[in-house]
Structures are given as C-alpha cells and as structure tokens.
C-alpha atoms as one frame of an Amber mdcrd trajectory, in Angstrom:
protein
 -26.678  -4.957   0.037 -25.496  -8.475   1.282 -21.872  -7.180   1.416 -23.000
  -4.091   3.467 -24.910  -6.333   5.939 -21.973  -8.733   6.137 -19.634  -5.798
   6.892 -21.922  -4.310   9.590 -22.464  -7.680  11.219 -18.774  -8.507  11.035
 -19.601 -11.882   9.515 -16.645 -14.025   8.575 -15.990 -14.866   4.866 -14.340
 -17.894   3.318 -11.067 -17.058   5.101 -12.714 -17.401   8.470 -12.269 -13.635
   9.108 -14.381 -10.565   8.512 -14.691  -6.756   9.089 -14.365  -7.080  12.863
 -11.201  -9.230  12.793  -8.013  -7.628  14.075  -4.542  -7.857  12.714  -3.452
 -10.000  15.696  -6.373 -12.400  15.258  -5.736 -13.027  11.588  -2.022 -13.694
  12.191  -2.374 -15.745  15.311  -1.577 -19.061  13.693   1.055 -17.689  11.306
   3.932 -18.124  13.772   3.510 -21.831  13.503   4.670 -21.984   9.834   6.596
 -18.781   9.323  10.327 -18.976   8.938  12.379 -16.974  11.369  14.125 -14.919
   8.744  11.401 -12.893   7.138  12.057  -9.233   6.435   9.211  -6.849   5.673
   9.436  -3.266   4.445   6.538  -1.047   5.272   6.107   2.572   4.056   4.246
   5.088   6.129   4.562   3.071   9.293   5.079   6.034  11.588   1.366   6.139
  12.431  -2.115   4.577  11.947  -2.485   1.382   9.922   1.237   1.233   9.015
   2.286   1.440  12.631  -0.121  -1.274  13.722   0.972  -3.461  10.788   4.598
  -3.061  11.863   3.683  -3.878  15.450   1.856  -7.046  14.565   4.480  -8.286
  12.068   7.164  -7.760  14.656   4.983  -9.661  17.177   5.024 -12.592  14.748
   8.814 -12.566  14.560   9.288 -10.555  11.328  12.210  -8.199  10.941  10.663
  -4.821   9.950  12.156  -1.971   7.955  10.005   1.186   8.432  10.255   3.789
   5.610   8.923   7.083   7.003   8.999  10.670   6.128   9.164  11.756   9.819
  11.881   9.741  11.563  11.097  11.189  14.901   7.556   9.825  14.831   8.967
   6.544  13.447  11.345   6.345  16.379   8.393   6.726  18.799   6.645   3.758
  17.079   9.953   1.750  17.301  10.228   2.381  21.016   6.534   1.446  21.636
   6.883  -1.809  19.715  10.066  -2.683  21.573   8.378  -2.241  24.907   6.042
  -5.048  23.784   8.573  -7.051  21.850  12.037  -6.348  23.352  13.858  -8.634
  20.836  12.272  -6.750  17.842  14.435  -6.036  14.874  13.328  -2.649  13.491
  15.266  -0.548  10.997  14.251   3.095  10.291  14.976   4.734   6.972  13.830
   8.123   5.746  11.675   8.322   2.636   9.410  10.902   1.030   7.256   9.024
  -1.451   6.374  12.254  -3.264  10.071  12.685  -4.246  11.762  10.441  -6.879
  15.160  11.439  -5.482  14.113  10.404  -1.975  12.807   7.108  -3.196  16.075
   6.389  -5.062  18.190   7.284  -1.986  15.961   5.158   0.282  16.383   2.153
  -2.051  20.183   2.664  -2.144  20.332   2.874   1.676  18.105  -0.285   2.022
  20.040  -2.296  -0.501  23.321  -1.330   1.145  22.115  -3.098   4.342  22.225
  -6.386   2.335  19.056  -7.616   4.032  16.734 -10.097   2.308  13.313  -8.700
   1.287  10.311 -11.073   1.615   7.456  -8.643   2.003   6.916  -5.113   0.610
   3.876  -3.226   1.948   3.176  -0.043   0.019   1.102   1.545   2.735   1.926
   5.282   2.826  -0.848   7.544   1.676  -2.020  11.064   1.877  -5.256  12.990
   1.238  -5.156  16.749   0.421  -8.221  18.908  -0.105  -6.162  21.502  -1.788
  -4.037  21.173  -5.009  -0.404  20.847  -4.104   2.655  19.795  -6.137   5.676
  17.683  -5.235   9.265  18.895  -5.759   9.166  17.057  -9.091   6.085  19.328
 -10.005   3.513  16.516  -9.923   0.161  16.594  -8.150   1.184  15.464  -4.626
  -1.500  12.857  -3.941  -0.776  10.882  -7.081   2.960  11.334  -6.607   2.905
  10.023  -3.019   0.155   7.324  -3.205   1.040   5.849  -6.607   4.169   7.080
  -8.409   6.503   6.828  -5.417   5.383   3.318  -4.696   5.622   2.356  -8.393
   9.288   3.488  -8.439   9.988   1.933  -5.059   8.565  -1.436  -6.240  10.400
  -1.220  -9.519  13.866  -0.744  -7.881  13.317  -3.375  -5.201  11.591  -6.037
  -7.283  14.778  -7.812  -8.362  15.814  -8.007  -4.733  12.520  -9.682  -3.893
  12.793 -12.133  -6.688  16.417 -12.863  -5.676  15.363 -13.429  -2.034  12.582
 -15.822  -3.062  14.957 -17.803  -5.272  17.624 -18.044  -2.526  15.328 -18.860
   0.406  12.503 -20.770  -1.310  10.056 -18.530   0.412   7.333 -16.716  -1.580
   7.754 -12.987  -1.735   4.701 -10.800  -1.243   3.869  -7.258  -2.169   0.761
  -5.566  -0.933  -0.490  -2.234  -2.301  -2.881  -0.655   0.178  -5.760   0.681
  -1.829  -9.346   1.826  -1.018 -12.958   0.907  -1.940 -13.362   4.481  -3.295
 -11.290   3.428  -6.313 -14.664   2.460  -7.668 -15.783   6.039  -7.865 -13.427
   6.708 -10.704 -14.940   6.543 -14.239 -12.779   5.668 -17.246 -13.194   9.008
 -19.022 -11.983  10.736 -15.875  -8.868   8.609 -15.527  -6.340  10.425 -17.862
  -2.723  10.100 -16.894  -1.483  13.518 -17.952  -4.527  15.300 -16.382  -3.882
  13.616 -13.153  -0.154  14.485 -13.035  -1.035  18.166 -13.604  -3.901  18.275
 -11.145  -6.310  19.475 -13.860  -9.803  20.356 -12.368  -8.538  19.211  -9.011
 -10.804  17.661  -6.450  -9.229  16.112  -3.314 -11.582  13.109  -3.016 -11.308
  12.371  -6.838  -7.508  12.652  -6.630  -7.299  10.182  -3.781  -9.672   7.715
  -5.557  -7.677   7.905  -8.714  -4.477   7.134  -6.819  -6.120   4.119  -5.178
  -7.410   2.902  -8.549  -3.885   3.195  -9.853  -2.603   1.070  -6.930  -4.878
  -1.816  -7.965  -4.048  -1.488 -11.651  -0.357  -1.565 -10.691  -0.858  -4.848
  -8.800  -2.753  -6.320 -11.746  -0.005  -5.516 -14.242   2.937  -6.478 -12.070
   1.223  -9.753 -11.182   1.030 -10.541 -14.927   4.653  -9.668 -15.457   5.782
 -11.776 -12.417   3.810 -14.740 -13.679   5.427 -14.400 -17.195   8.874 -14.547
 -15.478   7.809 -17.552 -13.305   8.997 -15.504 -10.290   7.996 -16.689  -6.940
   6.669 -13.263  -5.856   2.941 -12.293  -5.556   1.358  -8.848  -5.504  -2.157
  -7.954  -4.422  -4.146  -4.894  -3.410  -5.836  -4.570  -0.054  -8.678  -2.235
   1.078  -8.240  -1.709   4.851 -11.717  -0.431   5.402 -12.676   3.069   6.493
 -10.417   3.509   9.399 -10.077   6.252  12.085  -6.813   7.673  10.751  -5.365
  11.026   9.812  -6.740  10.631   6.226 -10.260  10.413   7.576  -9.655  13.470
   9.793  -8.553  15.332   6.679 -11.934  14.425   5.042 -13.903  15.761   8.064
 -13.938  19.312   6.786 -16.216  18.009   3.824 -18.758  16.640   6.291 -21.006
  18.213   8.812 -20.142  17.351  12.419 -23.315  15.410  12.926 -22.737  13.304
   9.698 -19.176  12.702  10.694 -20.235  11.562  14.140 -22.705   9.036  12.649
 -20.174   7.806  10.041 -17.446   7.456  12.676 -19.624   4.765  14.354 -19.103
   2.636  11.315 -15.286   3.081  11.114 -12.872   0.337  11.882 -10.301   0.546
  14.616  -6.664   0.768  13.586  -6.150  -2.816  14.426  -9.109  -3.922  12.359
  -7.857  -1.725   9.544  -4.447  -3.341   9.575  -5.992  -6.882   9.521  -6.378
  -7.340   5.714  -2.819  -6.179   5.003  -1.404  -8.495   7.660  -3.656 -11.416
   6.453  -2.421 -11.083   2.883   1.188 -10.668   4.015   1.365 -13.685   6.267
  -1.475 -16.117   5.779  -0.802 -19.540   4.274  -4.220 -19.213   2.588  -2.970
 -16.425   0.288   0.086 -18.437  -0.916   0.168 -18.339  -4.802  -2.567 -15.783
  -5.069  -1.613 -12.703  -7.160  -3.150  -9.793  -8.931  -6.253  -9.868  -6.607
  -8.114  -7.331  -4.509  -8.723  -8.109  -0.813 -11.161  -6.489   1.671 -12.096
  -7.639   5.179  -9.469 -10.381   4.970 -11.147 -12.032   1.951 -10.722 -11.844
  -1.806 -13.146  -9.291  -3.129 -14.536  -7.718  -6.233 -12.972  -4.430  -7.483
 -14.533  -2.131 -10.043 -14.648  -3.225 -13.692 -12.125  -0.426 -14.506  -9.733
  -1.718 -11.870 -10.079  -5.211 -13.383  -9.361  -4.037 -16.895  -6.048  -5.666
 -18.055  -5.548  -3.308 -20.997  -6.024  -0.293 -18.677  -3.507  -1.746 -16.282
  -1.029  -2.248 -19.025  -1.595   1.224 -20.434  -1.075   2.819 -17.003   2.103
   0.820 -16.456   3.507   1.866 -19.853   2.706   5.505 -19.243   4.121   5.516
 -15.787   7.275   3.649 -16.811   7.961   5.944 -19.712   7.216   9.013 -17.673
   9.398   8.051 -14.741  12.441   7.005 -16.836  12.175  10.236 -18.819  12.152
  12.260 -15.589  14.952  10.320 -14.025  17.168  10.657 -17.215  16.539  14.379
 -17.112  17.522  14.499 -13.480  20.947  13.036 -14.341  21.757  15.371 -17.108
C-alpha cells in the first residue's frame, strides 16, 4: 500500500527520484562525470521508451547504436534526435530479436565496426494476444523478449568485458523487465512449455518473458562477479507506460476501464527514466543483479529472486540455444 501511495504521489526514494521523474531529470548531472567516449547499444529504440532512452543518452554525449527491426522507423528517430543534438553519433543496425540468425548477423555487423561497448540496454519487447511462432519455431513473445536478448548478451559480453578492462570504465547491462513478472507462479514457469506456447495466454506469456529477464540478470551478475569482471547487469521496470504494448493490451479491457487506467500511466520520458538512471548514474556503480523501479532499487518476486531458478533457466537456455545453433550450421 505504501509503495502504491508513493508511486501515485511521485514521492522520491533514496536516489532522490521517483515515479514522476523523467529521463532528462535523472541524467541531468551525469554529464559532469561521464567520459566522452561511452558507447551504448539499445534494442527496440525505433519507438517508445527505447527511442526516448536513445534521445536522452545522446543528449548526455553518449554514442548510440540502435538495433531495430524497422530501419525506416529507426531512421526517423535518428533524424529527430539529430535535430536536437546535431553532433549526435548514431549508428543504425537491423535486428529481429525473435530470429537467432538475425541476432548473430547483427552482432557480426556491430563487432566489425570495432567500437567499444560500455552500455547494453536490452529494451525491445512485444506483446501478442494470439499464439505466434518465430522462424525458429519458438513462441514469439519469449523468443523476442528473452531468448534473443540472452543470445545477444552472450555474444557481446566479452566485448563489454574487454572495453571495461581497456578503458577502466564500468560496463553496464540493463534488462528492461516489468512488474507483472510477479504474476508468474513457479509451477507455471516450465521452460519447454513456454517455448512451445502450451496453453497460451498473451498476458501470461509476456509476464513469463519478463520474469526470465530478471532471472537472466541475476545469473549473469553472479557469473560476472566470479570472473571479477568490471561489468554489471540489472533489471529495470519502466512503469506502465503509454506505448504500443499497452495499446495491444487495450482489447482485453473495456474502454472505460482503459480510460481510468490510462490516467495512471507514465509518459514515455518518465518510463525511460529508470533505464537511463541505471545506465548513467554514479549512484548505481558496482550494483549488480538487482531490480530497479521508479529509479530506485526495488523488491522483485520471490521467484525472480531465486538463485537456483536463475541458474536452472540459464542452463536450460544455454543448452537449448547451442543445440539449435549447431543444428543450423549442419
């Protein structure tokens, strides 16, 4: 109840920011201590929270690589950002997170640029009311929101560790998650059932993918710590934002209920605030494996906090992906 009241009132937490804070506000002081050579890679930055995250990072002097499925939309975002920040360095690369082949091609193209990689923001996400399958024959929501980002992170992780070692600047990975991860119960979180879309429900599939994003952050944080790597990974809940995903949910609500709910939604700039805060704030240095909401460290569900569940999911995912990728090369 207290958390709800704090959210509605926009009260600031220990970080000095809260639910009403915008991405520009939470990064206002970051330019004072940020090096001028930071490079950030953001998936799904052709609209919504991702586009706003890209705009604000560029405003703070960060070189931004946008990974997008629709390069035409991404080009419009780039043009709009450059109107505000004429000296902006923005690179556009095509990626379809639901396709393992596309993720691999994207990574090859990015690595060929020989750019450093300081920040990786796994932002892209979809919601589908209907059961659909990717070209790899996997339920599309899980493939896009979780598996694609898992593979992307795995391929680029060494580049991030190498960049941190060479520059002395901490690398940061942010998995964009959602508070509805807490709707998932342990007995309903079965890897093979999720892959196949068994007893599909759109909202449950979305929640499962967002739980997986947090568990992924937990396990990778543990692995990075064991390697003494100067790279952190955290999960961030942007809040319920007026984006295309919410519009996709509208069909499940009556118009009147949606109207009432929409008054509680965040703006895109408020939605991008937590991601930008975790990516750039000096206050998040050294923090890893945590879950953030409203620009403050927050509590996730007990299932999302289960280290054994995180390790099991990583093991299952790693084995599944490498089996599929081997088959693809035969």
